[in-house]
Every structure is written in C-alpha cells, then in structure tokens.
Amino acid sequence: MRKRRLVVLGATGSIGQSAAKVVDDLPDRLEIAGLAAHRNAALLAEQANKYRPEALCLVDGTKADELRARLAPDYRPRLLFGEDGLIELATSATDADLVLVAIVGTGGLRPALAAIEAGRDLAVASKEILVMAGETVMRAAAAKGVKVLPVDSEHNAIFQCLEGRDPATVRRLILTASGGPFRLWTVAQIAAATPAQALKHPTWDMGQKISIDSATLFNKGLEMIEARWLFDVPMSRVDVVVHPQSIVHSMVEFIDSSVLAQLSHSDMCFPIQYAATWPDRVANRLPPLDFARLGKLEFEPPRTADFPALDLARAAGEAGGTLPAVLNAANEVAVEGFLAGRIPFPRIWEVVEQVMTAHRLVAAPDLGAILVADAEARAAAARAVQPE
Ligand code: MG
C-alpha cells in the first residue's frame, strides 16, 4: 500500500508533535513530505533530520541560518521561508496527499485555501480557519472535491459518529467541554484568575492560546462555530455539555433520540490518526479505555452566565458574515493582553463583546472582507486592552 504523505504546518507545536508520534506509530501507513514551523528552528531541524521530508518552511526567515546550520550534512531539503513559503509547502513544493494545518491563530487560512485549490485533502486542527471563513473553505473544498477532515477532538468525534448517516436524520450535535480549570470556581475567584492559573488545564496538555480559550470557554465557542460549518447544521442545533473527564469527545443525537458518542483517552494522537488514515481504522499502540477504572463519566450544563464566551459565539455563529472572524480576532488580542498582564481575566470577554458590538457586519463576505474585518477587530481590541 502506498503510504499517505503528510505536510504538517505547525510541526513544532503541540498538535504537530502529536502528529509526529502518530507517524512513528504507523510507519507503514504514513510519511512526512513537508514540515513547517513558525520560529522554532532547533526543533524543526531535529524533526527534519529524523523524517527527512523533501521540503521545509520556517516562517520567520531571520532564523534561516540557524536552521541551515542544524540540518544534517547529508540532507539537503528545499528550504522555504515566510508566509509564501507556507503556501508553497502546502501546494507545489511536495506531492503530499494531506495537509495538516495546525498553526496557532489565523496564519493557516491562506495556506489552507491554497491547499484546497491545489486539490490536496485538508486535516484541520486550526479552528480559526473554519471560524473565520467556514463558508468559503467548505464551498471551495466541495467545488474541488477535496476532503476537510477535522482534527479538533470534538469535531473528529462528531465526524466519526456521523459517518454513513443521512444528514436528515441528525437532530443535534452535542459538543463536550471539560469546563476548563475554573469550572468550579466562584465568580469572584474567576475575576481574580492569573495567567498561571488559567494555563493549568485539568485534562488536556495544550498550547498557551488554546489553554486560555479553554479557561474562558471561548475554545468551545469557537468549536460551536466550527461545527456549524464543518457539518452544515444551523447554530441552533449545536449544543454544549460540560464533561469534566474529557473521555466522551462529543456526541450526535439523531431524530429517534438515539445518541452516538466517540470515546477515548484525551490524547490528540487519536483524532490525528483518524484524520490521517481515514477512511480506514488502523491498529495502533495507543491505550484502550478501561471503564471499570474510569468509574464514572459526569455531565453538567455549562455556566453560561459566568462564562459569556458561549453566548457570544452563538450570537456570532447565528449572525454569520464577518462576525465570527471579529469574535476570533478580538479574542486573540484580548488573550495576548491577559497573558501579558495588561487586563484581568473577565476583560477578555468584555473586550470581545465590545469589539463585536461596534462591528458593522458584512453578510456573505469574500476572503478580502473577512481579512479586513479581522484586521479592524484586532486594532479595536488592541485599543481596548491598553491600560486605562
Ligand atoms: Mg477541541
């Protein structure tokens, strides 16, 4: 069997490193054709020396000499730099079958659209792509006959539950949320939360931005919008339930009130593997669940009044147009402001709400209008996180 060849955008991040583990686990099925990182030249070189892909991209070109110096002397890959390098790596620089987009923030959008145009299947870990431009991305993928495979654990779970089902039989998508580190905190405690506290996720080991999003529940909000586009269901049929154990990764309720769920340990290798080997299920070395040891799986409603991110995201997803991109951009800037110690924790959603309220929505935007809305929202949010 021909190996499936992967390009990994965001190779040195948390998802990228898990993708490398999946490739290590399934060497007969998968191989790496290209790797891209933002600025971690040392780790990119280490990965590249191991997997020997034909092309590499380092977005931060000022680290080019460091990357060259660290590559093995007998290995001469094609080296690409900058945002254009990402696009080239996702398209013409390799003959990859699947492009895994795992770039933090919005930098994955253009490469993802370019990969679709080039007829490459997409595995999407960067939720910003579908939040900002879900309609555009899914329309382009359908036109090109390209698959968009979800890597986010919740969407991967729903994707698995939906397979082979008639969309007309689906009543609700039920996203599970861990509830984040502040699930049981009082409103007063939440108001005084520090970055160190917010970065401590109870069940998942993730990057900084997504850990803060998990504490505010903006992560779940973004995932609601992502689900709406990936699976083409209205926002009103996307629900959230808190499930502290992070074992049930999400569920689908059908019109007969039966529910299918996907369960596994909370390790991103599970959804990455499913996306990378789809439509096959492949034996691996990941640990199975031991239900007797797990003991219990709990569910509770989300605290929407104390974590306004969910309602803000629902409103953005229902309004559509440029509003989801605005929510996403304002949140990114507010999270940076919080991590830098410039704003208190609850200011994150206050900034997002303020920027959303001031935004003049563009319905059915093209990519240009989305990027303008994104830039304007960033500027507005940056003003809002300045100390008074
Ligand atoms: Mg997720």
XYZ file of C-alpha atoms and ligand atoms in Angstrom:
389
model
C 0.000 0.000 0.000
C 1.272 3.459 -0.871
C 1.953 5.497 2.242
C -0.127 8.596 2.787
C 2.205 11.581 2.554
C 1.646 14.421 5.015
C 2.604 18.042 5.097
C 2.457 19.401 8.654
C 2.005 23.151 9.034
C 2.776 23.900 12.670
C 5.115 20.926 13.129
C 6.800 22.135 16.324
C 3.568 22.960 18.174
C 1.575 20.645 20.375
C -0.524 19.166 17.523
C 2.476 18.920 15.211
C 4.423 16.942 17.789
C 1.460 14.603 18.297
C 1.277 14.146 14.518
C 4.925 13.069 14.571
C 4.056 10.464 17.221
C 1.251 9.151 15.013
C 3.671 8.812 12.100
C 6.127 6.991 14.403
C 3.324 4.630 15.431
C 2.200 3.897 11.847
C 5.357 3.901 9.698
C 3.796 1.575 7.117
C 0.880 3.925 6.545
C 2.187 7.460 6.904
C 5.199 9.502 5.942
C 6.135 13.144 6.196
C 6.598 15.046 2.944
C 6.954 18.531 4.385
C 7.260 20.311 7.725
C 6.657 23.951 8.603
C 7.261 25.867 11.806
C 6.903 29.480 12.838
C 10.252 30.219 14.501
C 11.459 27.143 16.400
C 14.409 26.391 14.091
C 16.016 23.986 16.550
C 13.029 21.659 16.870
C 12.173 21.930 13.169
C 15.732 20.863 12.311
C 15.559 17.980 14.778
C 12.276 16.744 13.264
C 13.540 17.274 9.725
C 16.755 15.326 10.363
C 14.618 12.459 11.635
C 11.884 12.337 8.951
C 13.870 13.755 6.018
C 10.968 15.477 4.235
C 11.741 16.916 0.812
C 10.819 20.483 1.827
C 10.775 22.624 4.953
C 9.342 26.030 5.731
C 10.352 28.361 8.546
C 8.018 31.348 8.599
C 10.493 33.523 10.498
C 13.235 33.962 7.880
C 15.613 35.587 10.373
C 16.224 32.071 11.730
C 17.255 30.723 8.316
C 20.961 30.430 9.180
C 20.194 28.612 12.403
C 18.006 26.123 10.530
C 20.662 25.524 7.838
C 23.361 25.041 10.458
C 21.341 22.443 12.317
C 20.396 20.239 9.346
C 22.379 17.035 8.883
C 25.227 17.474 6.346
C 23.933 14.668 4.099
C 20.383 16.062 3.977
C 19.503 18.836 1.524
C 15.775 19.633 1.626
C 14.221 22.515 -0.229
C 14.004 25.441 2.224
C 11.129 27.913 2.155
C 10.550 30.982 4.301
C 7.784 33.422 5.162
C 4.018 33.193 4.701
C 4.504 32.490 0.984
C 6.707 29.567 1.949
C 3.798 28.055 3.864
C 1.582 28.300 0.800
C 4.245 26.735 -1.396
C 4.808 23.918 1.082
C 1.048 23.268 1.150
C 0.858 23.148 -2.652
C 3.678 22.763 -5.190
C 6.723 22.028 -3.006
C 5.754 18.397 -2.332
C 3.451 15.708 -3.742
C 1.650 15.319 -0.395
C -1.818 13.763 -0.152
C -2.880 15.511 3.032
C -2.041 18.891 4.539
C -2.395 19.079 8.318
C -2.994 22.697 9.286
C -2.023 23.112 12.932
C -0.893 26.728 13.053
C -1.949 28.772 16.075
C -4.102 31.740 15.092
C -5.131 32.914 11.662
C -1.918 32.193 9.736
C -3.291 28.882 8.470
C -6.160 30.331 6.463
C -4.350 31.262 3.238
C -2.281 28.054 3.129
C -5.456 26.019 3.750
C -7.291 27.686 0.867
C -4.222 27.258 -1.353
C -4.029 23.557 -0.476
C -7.704 23.134 -1.411
C -7.125 24.925 -4.728
C -4.219 22.523 -5.359
C -6.569 19.580 -4.757
C -4.920 18.464 -1.504
C -7.062 16.985 1.239
C -7.014 19.010 4.417
C -6.806 17.934 8.036
C -7.837 20.966 10.058
C -6.573 21.484 13.592
C -6.521 25.294 13.452
C -10.131 26.104 14.264
C -9.652 29.725 13.176
C -9.826 28.563 9.561
C -13.411 27.400 9.875
C -14.433 30.075 12.366
C -13.239 32.924 10.152
C -14.052 31.536 6.756
C -16.046 28.358 7.230
C -18.444 29.037 4.391
C -15.658 29.975 1.969
C -13.479 26.996 2.907
C -16.257 24.401 2.740
C -17.563 25.787 -0.563
C -14.072 25.722 -2.091
C -13.483 22.179 -0.822
C -16.791 20.948 -2.248
C -16.020 22.570 -5.614
C -12.606 20.865 -5.758
C -13.803 17.519 -4.399
C -11.359 17.912 -1.522
C -11.941 16.384 1.921
C -11.852 18.556 5.022
C -11.041 16.207 7.880
C -11.469 17.568 11.396
C -8.645 17.070 13.874
C -10.147 19.016 16.761
C -11.120 16.168 19.093
C -14.787 17.189 19.343
C -15.266 17.537 15.600
C -13.335 14.390 14.908
C -15.707 12.611 17.313
C -18.766 14.023 15.552
C -17.242 13.142 12.179
C -16.874 9.535 13.354
C -20.464 9.433 14.707
C -21.910 10.914 11.511
C -20.174 8.594 9.089
C -22.580 6.805 6.805
C -25.601 8.611 8.312
C -28.194 10.535 6.375
C -27.833 14.226 7.385
C -31.633 14.458 7.506
C -31.615 12.061 10.485
C -29.406 14.317 12.637
C -31.194 16.335 15.300
C -28.360 17.838 17.376
C -24.595 17.930 17.623
C -23.531 17.856 21.280
C -20.032 19.194 21.894
C -18.465 18.159 25.172
C -16.414 20.691 27.146
C -14.057 19.898 30.010
C -15.217 23.099 31.695
C -11.614 24.262 31.958
C -9.619 24.991 35.111
C -12.269 27.345 36.558
C -15.272 25.044 36.236
C -15.873 25.004 39.998
C -14.516 28.456 40.844
C -16.714 31.230 42.214
C -17.337 34.345 40.143
C -15.031 36.303 42.490
C -12.235 33.746 42.074
C -12.643 33.785 38.289
C -12.417 37.592 38.285
C -9.017 37.390 40.010
C -7.622 34.472 37.943
C -3.955 34.785 36.930
C -2.388 33.596 33.657
C -0.577 30.779 35.518
C -3.907 29.529 36.910
C -5.642 29.805 33.546
C -2.855 27.893 31.802
C -3.336 24.845 34.040
C -5.756 22.681 32.102
C -7.278 19.761 34.024
C -7.370 17.114 31.281
C -5.567 18.263 28.109
C -1.959 19.286 27.614
C -2.098 22.059 25.014
C -0.557 25.291 23.745
C -0.964 28.611 25.621
C -3.612 30.291 23.482
C -5.938 27.286 23.488
C -5.432 26.776 27.229
C -6.653 30.308 27.948
C -9.527 29.776 25.494
C -10.394 26.672 27.404
C -10.495 28.638 30.668
C -12.813 31.339 29.220
C -14.784 28.698 27.215
C -14.043 30.695 24.044
C -12.465 27.471 22.828
C -15.879 25.796 22.993
C -17.487 28.857 21.452
C -15.098 28.715 18.504
C -15.808 24.994 18.222
C -19.571 25.638 18.032
C -18.979 27.872 15.007
C -16.501 25.367 13.550
C -19.084 22.564 13.871
C -21.759 24.685 12.243
C -19.677 24.951 9.050
C -17.948 21.585 9.028
C -21.193 19.670 9.328
C -23.516 22.230 7.723
C -26.015 22.479 10.588
C -27.594 25.673 11.923
C -26.193 27.062 15.202
C -29.473 26.276 16.941
C -28.686 22.576 16.566
C -25.207 22.803 18.094
C -25.236 22.283 21.877
C -22.594 22.133 24.580
C -22.483 19.948 27.676
C -19.723 20.032 30.291
C -17.999 16.687 30.773
C -15.057 17.058 33.172
C -13.378 13.729 32.388
C -12.838 14.521 28.656
C -13.468 10.885 27.687
C -16.632 11.391 25.605
C -15.249 13.701 22.911
C -18.647 14.676 21.524
C -21.963 13.176 20.514
C -24.629 13.199 17.822
C -28.306 12.969 18.669
C -30.475 11.535 15.893
C -34.180 12.088 15.177
C -35.096 8.876 17.009
C -33.478 10.355 20.179
C -30.658 7.828 19.993
C -27.217 9.273 20.646
C -23.881 8.105 19.264
C -20.701 9.163 21.029
C -16.984 8.682 20.441
C -14.830 7.878 23.466
C -11.097 7.561 24.027
C -8.378 8.866 26.303
C -7.733 12.587 25.907
C -4.718 12.383 23.636
C -4.647 14.236 20.314
C -2.981 11.227 18.684
C -6.458 9.639 18.442
C -8.118 12.295 16.255
C -4.910 12.979 14.299
C -4.607 9.300 13.424
C -8.244 9.016 12.403
C -7.902 12.027 10.096
C -4.584 10.800 8.707
C -5.730 7.252 7.957
C -9.380 7.981 7.119
C -11.453 6.181 5.930
C -9.529 3.289 7.466
C -9.324 2.350 11.107
C -5.806 1.186 11.811
C -4.420 -0.752 14.789
C -2.054 1.350 16.878
C -0.229 1.341 20.192
C -2.497 3.857 21.938
C -4.009 2.662 25.214
C -7.644 1.469 25.192
C -10.173 2.668 27.772
C -10.635 0.725 30.971
C -14.201 1.586 32.005
C -14.044 -0.144 35.354
C -11.044 2.007 36.264
C -12.606 5.192 34.891
C -15.517 4.601 37.250
C -17.749 7.484 36.236
C -18.437 9.902 33.423
C -20.132 13.130 34.555
C -22.161 15.696 32.629
C -23.443 19.120 33.662
C -24.777 22.250 31.974
C -22.245 24.969 31.105
C -22.283 28.099 33.342
C -23.260 30.426 30.515
C -23.885 33.440 32.791
C -20.400 33.200 34.328
C -18.627 32.333 31.074
C -20.210 34.631 28.442
C -17.995 33.261 25.659
C -20.561 30.610 24.717
C -23.411 33.063 24.157
C -21.118 35.475 22.318
C -20.030 32.666 19.999
C -23.601 31.519 19.452
C -24.569 35.078 18.523
C -21.602 35.345 16.148
C -22.389 31.995 14.560
C -26.052 32.869 14.124
C -25.295 36.284 12.617
C -22.592 34.785 10.369
C -20.892 37.048 7.825
C -17.826 38.738 9.248
C -18.903 38.489 12.901
C -17.234 35.136 13.705
C -13.922 36.477 12.344
C -14.353 39.557 14.531
C -15.005 37.450 17.632
C -11.978 35.317 16.854
C -9.630 38.253 16.225
C -10.734 40.255 19.270
C -10.344 37.174 21.441
C -6.808 36.528 20.176
C -5.735 40.070 21.041
C -7.501 40.000 24.409
C -5.831 36.690 25.311
C -2.412 38.190 24.497
C -3.313 41.173 26.690
C -4.267 38.865 29.546
C -1.108 36.750 29.210
C 0.988 39.953 29.213
C -0.684 41.014 32.455
C -2.374 44.044 30.888
C -6.009 43.058 31.534
C -7.791 40.931 34.140
C -9.347 37.632 33.087
C -13.005 38.774 32.678
C -11.830 41.658 30.477
C -11.166 39.028 27.772
C -14.873 38.507 27.041
C -15.682 42.159 27.743
C -13.217 43.212 25.036
C -14.669 40.640 22.624
C -18.230 41.808 23.273
C -17.238 45.459 22.920
C -15.499 44.854 19.578
C -18.383 42.678 18.281
C -20.959 45.324 19.245
C -19.043 48.063 17.425
C -18.547 45.953 14.274
C -20.634 46.654 11.174
C -21.383 43.196 9.858
C -20.722 42.276 6.239
C -23.033 39.447 5.127
C -21.641 36.807 2.715
C -18.100 38.267 2.788
C -15.329 37.215 0.422
C -11.872 36.416 1.798
C -10.804 40.042 1.413
C -13.717 41.326 3.503
C -13.011 38.680 6.140
C -9.363 39.737 6.400
C -10.359 43.421 6.627
C -12.816 42.604 9.446
C -10.082 40.565 11.149
C -7.577 43.449 10.972
C -10.104 46.031 12.166
C -11.167 43.839 15.063
C -7.522 43.357 16.068
C -6.940 47.105 16.051
C -10.110 47.763 18.063
C -9.233 45.048 20.572
C -5.664 46.345 20.896
C -7.053 49.769 21.853
C -9.375 48.097 24.355
C -6.571 46.197 26.128
C -4.463 49.314 26.716
C -4.313 50.074 30.448
C -6.710 52.914 31.303
Mg -11.281 20.763 20.971
